[in-house]
Amino acid sequence: MTLLALAAMARAQQPYSKLPRNYTLAFENDSVRISRVKYSPGDKLPVHSHPSIPTVYIYLTDGGPIRFTHKTPQGTIVRDAVKAGQVRFNRNARVETHETEYLGDSASEYLRVELKTTPGPPHIDTRLVDDADFPWEDPQLRISRFHGLPPALARPAILVNLATGSFLWIDPQDSRAPARPHEPGWFVLLELKTGRATPAP
């Protein structure tokens, strides 16, 4: 299963070459791949694919609805409008191939964080909207949102500054990785609780 998921990742690179105005690869290592995704009013994106691995969406701005016309699995859905600071975690059991149409009247931006670490058991799509929804966790990941100083970390994490739209990969075991910032802010923190998924022998 993991081998198939990793193979699907290689096939689902299309958005970067096919849709460079909308998808930018911002960071990648053995644990995560982070894309910066932007929509402008009237954007209609042709068919493209995303891999079947757990994915976190961190909304950096308010954004309007988006219509997804799925080819596999077939069907059309409309994602509701979102607010800056909201988070969605899609456990994502299959490759998604779809067209998208942005229905909002102002530009929208979010981070798409694909997790290469060992997933926990399947669960429903998780939407974190209000402060009371945080922290949230499963065996793979802990998601926090807070105002103030980032905590000391014991495991690898992605720290997203919602005010600036920037992020840091922080690994307490790697002296080359950036240290956590010492200035307060409005943050989303993704702490990775498992290591990299390895293909079955």
Short mmCIF file of N, CA, C and O in Angstrom, two decimals, residues 99-182:
data_model
loop_
_atom_site.label_atom_id
_atom_site.label_comp_id
_atom_site.label_asym_id
_atom_site.label_seq_id
_atom_site.Cartn_x
_atom_site.Cartn_y
_atom_site.Cartn_z
N GLU A 99 -10.51 18.53 -12.39
CA GLU A 99 -10.45 19.92 -12.84
C GLU A 99 -10.95 20.77 -11.69
O GLU A 99 -11.74 20.30 -10.86
N THR A 100 -10.50 22.02 -11.62
CA THR A 100 -11.01 22.91 -10.58
C THR A 100 -11.39 24.26 -11.17
O THR A 100 -10.80 24.72 -12.15
N GLU A 101 -12.39 24.87 -10.53
CA GLU A 101 -12.82 26.21 -10.92
C GLU A 101 -12.98 27.04 -9.66
O GLU A 101 -13.74 26.66 -8.75
N TYR A 102 -12.25 28.14 -9.59
CA TYR A 102 -12.32 29.01 -8.41
C TYR A 102 -13.52 29.94 -8.56
O TYR A 102 -13.62 30.70 -9.53
N LEU A 103 -14.42 29.90 -7.57
CA LEU A 103 -15.67 30.65 -7.64
C LEU A 103 -15.63 31.92 -6.80
O LEU A 103 -16.62 32.65 -6.74
N GLY A 104 -14.50 32.20 -6.14
CA GLY A 104 -14.39 33.38 -5.29
C GLY A 104 -14.15 34.65 -6.07
O GLY A 104 -13.76 34.61 -7.25
N ASP A 105 -14.38 35.78 -5.40
CA ASP A 105 -14.18 37.07 -6.08
C ASP A 105 -12.94 37.81 -5.60
O ASP A 105 -12.73 38.97 -5.93
N SER A 106 -12.11 37.15 -4.80
CA SER A 106 -10.82 37.72 -4.41
C SER A 106 -9.78 36.60 -4.38
O SER A 106 -10.14 35.42 -4.25
N ALA A 107 -8.50 36.95 -4.50
CA ALA A 107 -7.43 35.95 -4.57
C ALA A 107 -7.36 35.13 -3.29
O ALA A 107 -7.72 35.60 -2.20
N SER A 108 -6.91 33.91 -3.42
CA SER A 108 -6.82 32.97 -2.29
C SER A 108 -5.48 32.26 -2.33
O SER A 108 -4.95 31.98 -3.41
N GLU A 109 -4.95 31.96 -1.15
CA GLU A 109 -3.66 31.25 -1.07
C GLU A 109 -3.67 30.29 0.10
O GLU A 109 -4.19 30.60 1.17
N TYR A 110 -3.10 29.11 -0.13
CA TYR A 110 -2.97 28.14 0.97
C TYR A 110 -1.73 27.29 0.75
O TYR A 110 -1.14 27.27 -0.33
N LEU A 111 -1.31 26.61 1.83
CA LEU A 111 -0.22 25.65 1.76
C LEU A 111 -0.82 24.24 1.72
O LEU A 111 -1.75 23.92 2.47
N ARG A 112 -0.27 23.43 0.84
CA ARG A 112 -0.67 22.02 0.71
C ARG A 112 0.52 21.20 1.21
O ARG A 112 1.60 21.21 0.60
N VAL A 113 0.35 20.52 2.34
CA VAL A 113 1.44 19.77 2.97
C VAL A 113 1.16 18.28 2.82
O VAL A 113 0.25 17.74 3.45
N GLU A 114 1.93 17.61 1.97
CA GLU A 114 1.79 16.17 1.76
C GLU A 114 2.74 15.46 2.71
O GLU A 114 3.93 15.77 2.76
N LEU A 115 2.19 14.52 3.47
CA LEU A 115 2.95 13.83 4.51
C LEU A 115 3.48 12.50 3.99
O LEU A 115 2.70 11.62 3.61
N LYS A 116 4.80 12.34 3.99
CA LYS A 116 5.42 11.09 3.56
C LYS A 116 5.65 10.14 4.73
O LYS A 116 6.21 9.05 4.54
N THR A 117 5.27 10.54 5.92
CA THR A 117 5.47 9.72 7.11
C THR A 117 4.39 8.65 7.20
O THR A 117 3.36 8.72 6.53
N THR A 118 4.63 7.65 8.05
CA THR A 118 3.71 6.52 8.18
C THR A 118 2.36 6.99 8.70
O THR A 118 2.27 7.59 9.79
N PRO A 119 1.28 6.76 7.93
CA PRO A 119 -0.04 7.23 8.37
C PRO A 119 -0.62 6.37 9.48
O PRO A 119 -0.26 5.21 9.64
N GLY A 120 -1.55 6.97 10.22
CA GLY A 120 -2.33 6.21 11.19
C GLY A 120 -3.50 5.55 10.48
O GLY A 120 -3.60 5.55 9.25
N PRO A 121 -4.44 4.99 11.24
CA PRO A 121 -5.61 4.34 10.64
C PRO A 121 -6.45 5.34 9.85
O PRO A 121 -6.43 6.54 10.15
N PRO A 122 -7.18 4.87 8.85
CA PRO A 122 -8.07 5.77 8.08
C PRO A 122 -9.07 6.47 8.99
O PRO A 122 -9.52 5.92 9.99
N HIS A 123 -9.38 7.71 8.65
CA HIS A 123 -10.42 8.45 9.38
C HIS A 123 -11.02 9.48 8.43
O HIS A 123 -10.48 9.74 7.35
N ILE A 124 -12.12 10.06 8.84
CA ILE A 124 -12.80 11.00 7.96
C ILE A 124 -11.99 12.30 7.83
O ILE A 124 -11.13 12.60 8.65
N ASP A 125 -12.30 13.02 6.77
CA ASP A 125 -11.71 14.33 6.53
C ASP A 125 -11.93 15.21 7.76
O ASP A 125 -13.03 15.25 8.31
N THR A 126 -10.87 15.89 8.21
CA THR A 126 -10.96 16.71 9.42
C THR A 126 -10.85 18.18 9.05
O THR A 126 -9.92 18.58 8.34
N ARG A 127 -11.81 18.99 9.53
CA ARG A 127 -11.79 20.44 9.28
C ARG A 127 -11.69 21.15 10.62
O ARG A 127 -12.54 20.96 11.50
N LEU A 128 -10.64 21.95 10.78
CA LEU A 128 -10.38 22.67 12.02
C LEU A 128 -10.64 24.15 11.75
O LEU A 128 -9.91 24.78 10.98
N VAL A 129 -11.67 24.68 12.38
CA VAL A 129 -12.16 26.02 12.06
C VAL A 129 -11.96 26.98 13.21
O VAL A 129 -11.36 28.05 13.06
N ASP A 130 -12.47 26.62 14.38
CA ASP A 130 -12.45 27.50 15.55
C ASP A 130 -11.31 27.14 16.48
O ASP A 130 -10.77 26.02 16.43
N ASP A 131 -10.96 28.06 17.37
CA ASP A 131 -9.89 27.80 18.34
C ASP A 131 -10.16 26.53 19.14
O ASP A 131 -9.23 25.79 19.50
N ALA A 132 -11.44 26.25 19.41
CA ALA A 132 -11.80 25.07 20.20
C ALA A 132 -11.48 23.77 19.47
O ALA A 132 -11.43 22.70 20.10
N ASP A 133 -11.28 23.83 18.15
CA ASP A 133 -10.96 22.61 17.38
C ASP A 133 -9.51 22.19 17.53
O ASP A 133 -9.14 21.09 17.11
N PHE A 134 -8.68 23.06 18.09
CA PHE A 134 -7.24 22.80 18.24
C PHE A 134 -6.90 22.59 19.71
O PHE A 134 -7.55 23.19 20.57
N PRO A 135 -5.88 21.79 20.04
CA PRO A 135 -5.12 20.94 19.12
C PRO A 135 -5.93 19.72 18.72
O PRO A 135 -6.87 19.32 19.40
N TRP A 136 -5.50 19.13 17.60
CA TRP A 136 -6.10 17.90 17.08
C TRP A 136 -4.97 16.97 16.73
O TRP A 136 -3.90 17.39 16.29
N GLU A 137 -5.19 15.66 16.96
CA GLU A 137 -4.12 14.74 16.60
C GLU A 137 -4.65 13.35 16.29
O GLU A 137 -5.75 12.97 16.70
N ASP A 138 -3.83 12.62 15.53
CA ASP A 138 -4.03 11.20 15.30
C ASP A 138 -2.65 10.56 15.46
O ASP A 138 -1.69 11.24 15.86
N PRO A 139 -2.48 9.26 15.18
CA PRO A 139 -1.16 8.66 15.40
C PRO A 139 -0.04 9.23 14.53
O PRO A 139 1.14 9.08 14.85
N GLN A 140 -0.38 9.90 13.43
CA GLN A 140 0.64 10.44 12.52
C GLN A 140 1.03 11.87 12.82
O GLN A 140 2.18 12.27 12.60
N LEU A 141 0.09 12.68 13.33
CA LEU A 141 0.26 14.12 13.30
C LEU A 141 -0.48 14.79 14.45
O LEU A 141 -1.54 14.35 14.86
N ARG A 142 0.10 15.89 14.94
CA ARG A 142 -0.59 16.77 15.89
C ARG A 142 -0.63 18.17 15.28
O ARG A 142 0.40 18.68 14.83
N ILE A 143 -1.82 18.77 15.26
CA ILE A 143 -2.02 20.09 14.65
C ILE A 143 -2.47 21.07 15.74
O ILE A 143 -3.46 20.83 16.41
N SER A 144 -1.72 22.17 15.89
CA SER A 144 -2.05 23.20 16.86
C SER A 144 -2.18 24.54 16.15
O SER A 144 -1.55 24.76 15.11
N ARG A 145 -2.96 25.44 16.71
CA ARG A 145 -3.02 26.83 16.24
C ARG A 145 -3.02 27.72 17.48
O ARG A 145 -3.77 27.44 18.42
N PHE A 146 -2.20 28.76 17.47
CA PHE A 146 -2.07 29.55 18.70
C PHE A 146 -1.51 30.92 18.39
O PHE A 146 -0.86 31.15 17.36
N HIS A 147 -1.74 31.85 19.29
CA HIS A 147 -1.09 33.17 19.32
C HIS A 147 -0.02 33.11 20.40
O HIS A 147 -0.26 32.62 21.50
N GLY A 148 1.15 33.63 20.10
CA GLY A 148 2.21 33.66 21.11
C GLY A 148 3.51 33.11 20.59
O GLY A 148 3.78 33.15 19.39
N LEU A 149 4.32 32.58 21.52
CA LEU A 149 5.61 32.02 21.16
C LEU A 149 5.48 30.54 20.85
O LEU A 149 4.74 29.81 21.52
N PRO A 150 6.18 30.03 19.83
CA PRO A 150 6.17 28.59 19.56
C PRO A 150 6.79 27.83 20.73
O PRO A 150 7.74 28.30 21.35
N PRO A 151 6.27 26.65 21.02
CA PRO A 151 6.82 25.85 22.11
C PRO A 151 8.14 25.20 21.73
O PRO A 151 8.49 25.13 20.55
N ALA A 152 8.88 24.74 22.74
CA ALA A 152 10.05 23.90 22.46
C ALA A 152 9.54 22.59 21.86
O ALA A 152 8.49 22.08 22.26
N LEU A 153 10.27 22.07 20.89
CA LEU A 153 9.79 20.90 20.15
C LEU A 153 10.70 19.70 20.38
O LEU A 153 11.92 19.84 20.45
N ALA A 154 10.08 18.52 20.45
CA ALA A 154 10.85 17.29 20.64
C ALA A 154 10.91 16.47 19.35
O ALA A 154 11.64 15.49 19.28
N ARG A 155 10.12 16.86 18.34
CA ARG A 155 10.08 16.09 17.10
C ARG A 155 9.97 17.04 15.91
O ARG A 155 9.66 18.22 16.07
N PRO A 156 10.24 16.53 14.70
CA PRO A 156 10.18 17.40 13.52
C PRO A 156 8.80 18.03 13.37
O PRO A 156 7.78 17.43 13.70
N ALA A 157 8.80 19.27 12.84
CA ALA A 157 7.54 20.01 12.74
C ALA A 157 7.63 21.06 11.64
O ALA A 157 8.72 21.46 11.21
N ILE A 158 6.46 21.49 11.21
CA ILE A 158 6.34 22.62 10.29
C ILE A 158 5.61 23.72 11.04
O ILE A 158 4.51 23.49 11.58
N LEU A 159 6.22 24.88 11.12
CA LEU A 159 5.64 26.02 11.81
C LEU A 159 5.25 27.06 10.75
O LEU A 159 6.11 27.56 10.02
N VAL A 160 3.95 27.34 10.66
CA VAL A 160 3.43 28.28 9.67
C VAL A 160 3.04 29.58 10.35
O VAL A 160 2.26 29.58 11.31
N ASN A 161 3.62 30.68 9.89
CA ASN A 161 3.28 32.00 10.40
C ASN A 161 2.11 32.52 9.56
O ASN A 161 2.27 32.85 8.38
N LEU A 162 0.94 32.56 10.15
CA LEU A 162 -0.27 32.94 9.41
C LEU A 162 -0.28 34.41 9.03
O LEU A 162 -0.89 34.80 8.04
N ALA A 163 0.42 35.24 9.80
CA ALA A 163 0.44 36.67 9.50
C ALA A 163 1.27 36.99 8.27
O ALA A 163 0.95 37.89 7.49
N THR A 164 2.34 36.23 8.05
CA THR A 164 3.24 36.50 6.93
C THR A 164 3.11 35.49 5.79
O THR A 164 3.64 35.72 4.70
N GLY A 165 2.44 34.37 6.04
CA GLY A 165 2.32 33.32 5.03
C GLY A 165 3.60 32.51 4.85
O GLY A 165 3.71 31.73 3.92
N SER A 166 4.55 32.68 5.76
CA SER A 166 5.83 31.96 5.67
C SER A 166 5.77 30.71 6.55
O SER A 166 4.88 30.54 7.38
N PHE A 167 6.76 29.82 6.36
CA PHE A 167 6.82 28.62 7.19
C PHE A 167 8.26 28.21 7.41
O PHE A 167 9.17 28.60 6.66
N LEU A 168 8.48 27.40 8.45
CA LEU A 168 9.79 26.84 8.77
C LEU A 168 9.68 25.34 8.96
O LEU A 168 8.72 24.86 9.60
N TRP A 169 10.64 24.59 8.42
CA TRP A 169 10.81 23.18 8.79
C TRP A 169 11.76 23.16 9.98
O TRP A 169 12.87 23.70 9.92
N ILE A 170 11.32 22.59 11.09
CA ILE A 170 12.12 22.57 12.31
C ILE A 170 12.37 21.12 12.71
O ILE A 170 11.42 20.34 12.84
N ASP A 171 13.63 20.75 12.88
CA ASP A 171 13.97 19.39 13.31
C ASP A 171 14.94 19.49 14.48
O ASP A 171 16.11 19.85 14.31
N PRO A 172 14.46 19.21 15.69
CA PRO A 172 15.32 19.34 16.87
C PRO A 172 16.58 18.47 16.83
O PRO A 172 17.55 18.74 17.51
N GLN A 173 16.55 17.40 16.00
CA GLN A 173 17.70 16.49 15.92
C GLN A 173 18.72 16.92 14.86
O GLN A 173 19.77 16.31 14.74
N ASP A 174 18.39 17.95 14.09
CA ASP A 174 19.26 18.38 12.99
C ASP A 174 19.77 19.79 13.28
O ASP A 174 19.01 20.75 13.23
N SER A 175 21.04 19.91 13.54
CA SER A 175 21.61 21.21 13.90
C SER A 175 21.60 22.19 12.72
O SER A 175 21.73 23.39 12.90
N ARG A 176 21.41 21.67 11.49
CA ARG A 176 21.36 22.54 10.31
C ARG A 176 19.98 23.16 10.10
O ARG A 176 19.85 24.12 9.35
N ALA A 177 18.96 22.58 10.72
CA ALA A 177 17.59 23.09 10.53
C ALA A 177 17.42 24.38 11.32
O ALA A 177 18.06 24.58 12.36
N PRO A 178 16.56 25.29 10.84
CA PRO A 178 16.35 26.55 11.56
C PRO A 178 15.79 26.31 12.96
O PRO A 178 15.05 25.34 13.19
N ALA A 179 16.16 27.17 13.88
CA ALA A 179 15.59 27.10 15.22
C ALA A 179 14.20 27.75 15.21
O ALA A 179 13.88 28.53 14.33
N ARG A 180 13.40 27.40 16.20
CA ARG A 180 12.07 28.03 16.28
C ARG A 180 12.25 29.52 16.54
O ARG A 180 13.19 29.95 17.22
N PRO A 181 11.34 30.34 16.02
CA PRO A 181 11.47 31.79 16.22
C PRO A 181 11.22 32.18 17.67
O PRO A 181 10.55 31.46 18.41
N HIS A 182 11.77 33.31 18.06
CA HIS A 182 11.62 33.78 19.44
C HIS A 182 10.72 35.00 19.53
O HIS A 182 10.73 35.72 20.53
#
